[in-house]
Coordinates of C-alpha atoms in Angstrom, one line a residue:
M1 CA 205.7 30.5 5.9
P2 CA 202.4 31.3 7.5
R3 CA 201.6 30.0 11.0
L4 CA 199.7 26.8 10.6
D5 CA 196.3 26.2 12.3
T6 CA 197.3 23.2 14.4
R7 CA 195.8 21.6 17.4
P8 CA 197.0 18.3 18.7
W9 CA 194.9 15.3 17.7
S10 CA 195.2 11.6 17.8
R11 CA 193.0 8.5 17.5
Q12 CA 193.7 7.9 21.2
A13 CA 192.1 11.3 21.9
A14 CA 189.1 10.5 19.8
A15 CA 188.7 7.2 21.6
F16 CA 189.1 8.9 25.0
V17 CA 186.3 11.5 24.2
T18 CA 184.0 8.7 23.0
A19 CA 184.8 6.5 26.0
I20 CA 184.1 9.2 28.5
G21 CA 180.8 10.0 26.8
L22 CA 179.8 6.3 26.8
L23 CA 180.5 6.0 30.5
G24 CA 178.4 9.0 31.4
S25 CA 175.6 9.5 28.9
S26 CA 175.0 6.8 26.3
L27 CA 171.9 5.6 28.0
A28 CA 170.7 8.9 29.3
A29 CA 167.3 10.1 28.1
H30 CA 167.1 13.3 26.2
A31 CA 166.0 16.2 28.3
E32 CA 165.1 19.8 27.3
G33 CA 168.2 21.9 27.8
Q34 CA 170.8 19.2 27.2
L35 CA 172.7 19.9 24.0
R36 CA 176.0 18.3 23.1
I37 CA 177.4 19.4 19.7
A38 CA 180.1 17.7 17.7
E39 CA 182.4 19.8 15.6
Q40 CA 185.5 19.2 13.6
F41 CA 188.4 21.4 12.3
G42 CA 188.3 24.5 10.2
I43 CA 186.6 27.8 9.5
V44 CA 183.6 25.9 8.2
Y45 CA 182.6 25.5 11.8
L46 CA 182.8 29.3 12.5
L47 CA 179.1 29.6 13.1
L48 CA 179.4 27.1 15.9
N49 CA 182.5 28.9 17.3
V50 CA 180.6 32.2 17.4
A51 CA 177.5 30.6 18.9
Q52 CA 179.7 29.1 21.6
D53 CA 181.6 32.3 22.4
Q54 CA 178.6 34.6 22.4
K55 CA 176.4 32.0 24.2
L56 CA 173.8 32.5 21.5
I57 CA 172.1 29.1 22.0
E58 CA 171.8 29.6 25.7
K59 CA 170.3 33.1 25.2
R60 CA 167.7 31.8 22.9
A61 CA 166.9 28.9 25.2
K62 CA 166.5 31.2 28.2
A63 CA 164.1 33.4 26.2
A64 CA 162.1 30.2 25.7
G65 CA 162.1 29.3 29.4
V66 CA 164.8 26.6 29.1
D67 CA 168.0 26.5 31.1
A68 CA 170.3 25.1 28.4
K69 CA 173.6 23.3 29.1
V70 CA 175.6 23.3 25.9
E71 CA 178.7 21.1 25.6
W72 CA 181.1 21.1 22.6
V73 CA 182.8 17.9 21.5
K74 CA 185.8 18.0 19.1
L75 CA 186.1 15.0 16.8
S76 CA 187.7 14.2 13.5
G77 CA 186.0 12.4 10.6
G78 CA 182.4 11.6 9.7
P79 CA 182.6 8.0 11.1
A80 CA 183.5 9.2 14.6
V81 CA 180.8 11.9 14.5
N82 CA 178.2 9.4 13.3
D83 CA 179.1 6.9 15.9
A84 CA 178.8 9.5 18.6
L85 CA 175.3 10.5 17.4
L86 CA 174.0 6.9 17.2
S87 CA 175.5 6.0 20.6
G88 CA 173.7 8.9 22.2
N89 CA 176.8 10.9 23.1
I90 CA 175.8 14.0 21.2
E91 CA 172.6 15.5 20.1
I92 CA 173.9 17.6 17.1
A93 CA 176.4 16.2 14.6
G94 CA 178.6 18.4 12.5
A95 CA 180.2 16.8 9.5
G96 CA 180.0 16.8 5.7
V97 CA 177.1 16.1 3.4
G98 CA 178.5 12.6 2.7
P99 CA 178.4 11.4 6.3
L100 CA 174.8 12.9 6.6
L101 CA 173.6 11.0 3.6
T102 CA 175.3 7.8 4.8
L103 CA 173.5 8.1 8.2
W104 CA 170.2 9.2 6.7
D105 CA 170.2 6.1 4.6
R106 CA 171.3 3.8 7.4
T107 CA 168.7 5.1 9.9
K108 CA 165.7 5.6 7.6
G109 CA 162.7 4.1 9.3
K110 CA 164.6 3.8 12.6
Q111 CA 166.4 6.7 14.2
N112 CA 165.5 8.8 11.1
V113 CA 168.6 11.0 11.2
K114 CA 168.2 14.1 9.0
G115 CA 169.9 17.4 8.3
V116 CA 169.2 20.4 10.7
A117 CA 171.0 23.2 8.8
S118 CA 174.0 24.1 6.7
L119 CA 177.0 25.8 8.1
G120 CA 177.5 27.8 4.9
N121 CA 179.0 27.5 1.5
F122 CA 182.7 27.0 1.2
P123 CA 184.9 25.9 -1.7
Y124 CA 187.0 22.8 -0.8
Y125 CA 190.3 22.4 -2.6
L126 CA 192.3 19.3 -3.4
V127 CA 195.8 20.7 -3.0
S128 CA 199.0 18.8 -4.1
N129 CA 202.7 19.6 -3.6
N130 CA 203.7 17.3 -6.4
P131 CA 204.5 19.5 -9.5
S132 CA 203.6 16.6 -11.8
V133 CA 200.0 16.5 -10.6
K134 CA 198.0 18.9 -12.6
T135 CA 194.6 17.1 -12.6
I136 CA 193.3 14.0 -10.6
A137 CA 194.3 11.9 -13.6
D138 CA 198.0 12.6 -12.8
F139 CA 198.0 10.9 -9.4
T140 CA 199.9 7.6 -9.3
D141 CA 200.3 4.8 -6.9
K142 CA 203.2 6.7 -5.4
D143 CA 200.9 9.5 -4.3
R144 CA 198.8 9.6 -1.2
I145 CA 195.7 11.9 -0.8
A146 CA 194.8 12.8 2.7
L147 CA 191.2 13.5 3.7
P148 CA 189.1 13.1 6.8
A149 CA 187.6 9.7 6.1
V150 CA 188.2 7.5 3.0
G151 CA 184.9 6.8 1.2
V152 CA 182.8 8.6 3.8
S153 CA 183.8 12.3 4.1
V154 CA 182.3 14.9 1.8
Q155 CA 185.8 15.4 0.4
S156 CA 186.0 11.7 -0.5
R157 CA 182.6 11.8 -2.0
V158 CA 183.4 14.9 -4.1
L159 CA 186.6 13.2 -5.3
Q160 CA 184.6 10.1 -6.2
L161 CA 182.1 12.2 -8.1
A162 CA 185.0 13.9 -10.0
S163 CA 186.4 10.5 -10.7
A164 CA 183.1 9.2 -12.1
K165 CA 182.8 12.2 -14.4
L166 CA 186.3 11.6 -15.7
W167 CA 186.5 7.8 -15.9
G168 CA 182.8 6.7 -15.6
D169 CA 180.6 5.5 -12.7
K170 CA 182.3 2.1 -12.6
E171 CA 185.6 3.8 -11.7
F172 CA 184.1 6.2 -9.1
A173 CA 186.3 4.8 -6.3
K174 CA 189.5 4.7 -8.4
L175 CA 191.4 7.1 -6.1
D176 CA 190.2 5.5 -2.9
K177 CA 193.2 3.1 -3.0
I178 CA 195.6 6.0 -2.7
S179 CA 193.5 8.0 -0.1
V180 CA 194.3 8.0 3.6
A181 CA 192.4 9.3 6.6
L182 CA 194.2 12.1 8.3
P183 CA 192.9 15.1 10.4
H184 CA 193.2 18.4 8.5
P185 CA 195.9 19.9 10.7
D186 CA 198.2 16.9 10.3
A187 CA 197.6 16.8 6.5
A188 CA 198.3 20.5 6.1
A189 CA 201.5 20.2 8.0
A190 CA 202.6 17.4 5.7
I191 CA 201.8 19.3 2.5
I192 CA 203.6 22.4 3.7
K193 CA 206.7 20.5 4.9
G194 CA 206.9 18.2 1.9
G195 CA 209.0 15.1 1.8
T196 CA 206.4 12.7 3.1
E197 CA 204.1 10.2 1.3
I198 CA 201.3 12.7 1.5
T199 CA 201.3 14.6 -1.8
G200 CA 197.7 15.6 -1.8
H201 CA 195.2 16.9 0.7
F202 CA 191.5 17.4 0.1
G203 CA 190.8 19.8 3.0
N204 CA 188.8 22.9 3.9
P205 CA 189.5 26.5 4.9
P206 CA 191.8 27.6 6.4
F207 CA 194.1 24.6 5.9
Q208 CA 194.0 24.6 2.1
E209 CA 194.9 28.4 2.0
Q210 CA 197.7 27.8 4.5
E211 CA 199.1 25.1 2.2
L212 CA 199.0 27.3 -0.8
A213 CA 200.8 30.1 1.1
G214 CA 203.2 27.9 2.9
N215 CA 204.7 25.7 0.1
P216 CA 205.7 27.2 -3.3
N217 CA 204.9 23.8 -4.9
A218 CA 201.4 23.6 -3.5
H219 CA 198.7 24.2 -6.1
I220 CA 195.0 23.5 -6.6
V221 CA 194.2 20.3 -8.4
L222 CA 190.4 20.2 -7.8
N223 CA 187.8 22.7 -6.6
S224 CA 184.6 21.3 -5.1
Y225 CA 182.6 24.2 -6.6
E226 CA 183.8 23.1 -10.1
V227 CA 182.8 19.5 -9.5
L228 CA 179.4 20.4 -8.1
G229 CA 178.6 23.2 -10.6
G230 CA 178.6 26.1 -8.2
P231 CA 178.5 27.1 -4.5
A232 CA 177.6 24.2 -2.2
S233 CA 177.0 23.5 1.4
A234 CA 179.7 20.9 2.1
T235 CA 179.5 20.9 5.9
V236 CA 176.1 20.5 7.7
L237 CA 174.5 19.7 11.0
Y238 CA 172.2 16.8 11.6
A239 CA 170.3 15.1 14.4
T240 CA 167.9 12.2 15.2
E241 CA 164.1 12.6 14.8
K242 CA 163.7 11.6 18.4
F243 CA 165.8 14.5 19.7
R244 CA 163.9 17.0 17.5
N245 CA 160.5 15.7 18.5
E246 CA 161.2 15.4 22.3
N247 CA 163.1 18.6 22.7
P248 CA 161.3 21.2 20.6
K249 CA 162.4 24.3 22.6
T250 CA 166.1 23.2 22.8
Y251 CA 166.0 22.3 19.1
Q252 CA 164.5 25.7 18.1
A253 CA 166.9 27.5 20.4
F254 CA 169.8 25.9 18.6
I255 CA 168.5 26.9 15.2
D256 CA 167.8 30.4 16.3
G257 CA 171.2 30.7 17.8
L258 CA 172.8 29.4 14.7
N259 CA 171.0 32.0 12.6
D260 CA 172.1 34.7 15.0
A261 CA 175.7 33.5 14.5
A262 CA 175.3 33.7 10.7
Q263 CA 174.1 37.3 11.0
F264 CA 176.9 38.1 13.4
V265 CA 179.7 36.8 11.1
T266 CA 178.3 38.5 8.1
A267 CA 178.0 41.9 10.0
N268 CA 181.2 41.5 12.0
P269 CA 183.9 39.6 10.1
D270 CA 186.8 41.0 12.1
K271 CA 185.2 40.1 15.4
A272 CA 184.3 36.7 14.0
A273 CA 188.0 36.1 13.0
D274 CA 189.1 37.0 16.6
I275 CA 186.5 34.6 18.0
Y276 CA 187.7 31.8 15.7
I277 CA 191.3 32.3 16.9
R278 CA 190.3 32.4 20.5
V279 CA 187.8 29.5 20.6
S280 CA 189.8 27.2 18.4
N281 CA 193.2 28.2 19.8
A282 CA 194.3 28.5 16.2
K283 CA 197.8 29.5 15.2
I284 CA 197.0 31.3 12.0
D285 CA 197.8 34.6 10.3
R286 CA 194.9 36.9 11.0
D287 CA 195.0 38.6 7.6
L288 CA 194.8 35.3 5.8
L289 CA 191.9 34.3 8.1
L290 CA 190.0 37.5 7.3
K291 CA 190.7 37.1 3.6
I292 CA 188.9 33.7 3.7
I293 CA 186.0 34.9 5.8
K294 CA 185.5 37.9 3.4
S295 CA 185.9 35.8 0.3
P296 CA 183.0 36.3 -2.2
E297 CA 183.1 32.5 -2.7
V298 CA 182.1 32.0 1.0
Q299 CA 178.6 32.5 2.3
F300 CA 177.6 32.1 5.9
K301 CA 174.0 30.9 5.8
T302 CA 172.0 28.0 7.3
T303 CA 170.0 27.0 4.2
P304 CA 171.5 24.0 2.5
Q305 CA 172.6 24.6 -1.1
N306 CA 173.5 22.3 -4.0
T307 CA 173.6 19.1 -2.0
F308 CA 171.2 17.0 -4.1
Q309 CA 173.7 16.2 -6.9
L310 CA 175.9 14.4 -4.4
A311 CA 172.9 12.6 -3.0
E312 CA 171.9 11.4 -6.5
F313 CA 175.4 10.3 -7.3
M314 CA 175.7 8.3 -4.0
H315 CA 172.5 6.4 -4.8
R316 CA 173.5 5.9 -8.4
V317 CA 176.8 4.1 -7.4
G318 CA 175.2 2.2 -4.6
A319 CA 176.8 4.2 -1.7
I320 CA 173.2 4.6 -0.3
K321 CA 170.3 2.3 -0.8
N322 CA 167.4 4.8 -0.5
K323 CA 166.9 7.2 -3.3
P324 CA 166.0 10.7 -2.2
A325 CA 163.4 12.6 -4.3
S326 CA 164.7 15.9 -3.0
V327 CA 166.6 17.6 -0.3
K328 CA 163.5 17.5 1.8
D329 CA 164.0 13.7 2.2
Y330 CA 167.2 14.1 4.2
F331 CA 166.7 17.5 5.8
F332 CA 164.1 18.2 8.4
D333 CA 161.1 20.3 7.4
D334 CA 162.2 23.5 9.1
A335 CA 162.0 27.1 7.9
Q336 CA 165.8 27.3 7.2
N337 CA 165.6 24.3 4.9
A338 CA 162.5 25.3 3.0
A339 CA 164.4 26.8 0.1
G340 CA 167.2 24.2 0.3
N341 CA 168.4 22.1 -2.7

């Protein structure tokens, strides 16, 4: 059995992080150089891990004449990330396209939250350890599907889109009733161990690969690329319009540092793997990690790709009220987003 990428997490820890932030900074005004970034679990956040380890944002900020103080906040689930952004506890949010679209819709004409960049293209797998489950149609009320946030996370939205394609738009939320919110490390442990109510996990790398390697009954039920029709940016970064407008040097330093990280990972996959293990304190087989990073299905780039289908779907089923005309509605008009879709 491969070593599982596990880091202790609990709702209490999430509440503690949020509470500490609220005490110290919820009312603080944005200032050039202050940058608090929320990330979650998995290799999909590798660009942020590299930027942190190599001090890429700080270097870019210094070149622009800004003494940047970058802080990293670990959270789990889109709702926790969105709450942190709206309460002023972070400047940059890292989560799925689903949470971005939810917050873009909710803040349109107010805080005007929009996407900053993609963290790359990664296939997300819905893995099951129930031999009877070959497709999503085989799940029953006895099964439970773990994902970061029911009805909000990008995994949940992709599952809803797949359900709508199978059963029709009116049944898009059919599998929500057997879905449960669980951080990826805990869900992966449940799939590998077996014998729990969790028989499915819609996760992300490396947890999904660890499940497939760690339990002979584990198999792929759904691939996000198949649902979306090709490579897609599932995990993205977003911020408020106020932060972008009032902190142009810090904002640009972040983007430049992120692009530097993408170039670093592409050119140095072995070093990037070591950075992921070191920064994330991940207990994972290095060969498996490198296989994921070097996979032809994975692209480390900051331009969002294939997100609009999900945006159209969410509006069609009433998950968001505002109808985006294109990706430019919910991503900032920046160079890295110009060719986005």
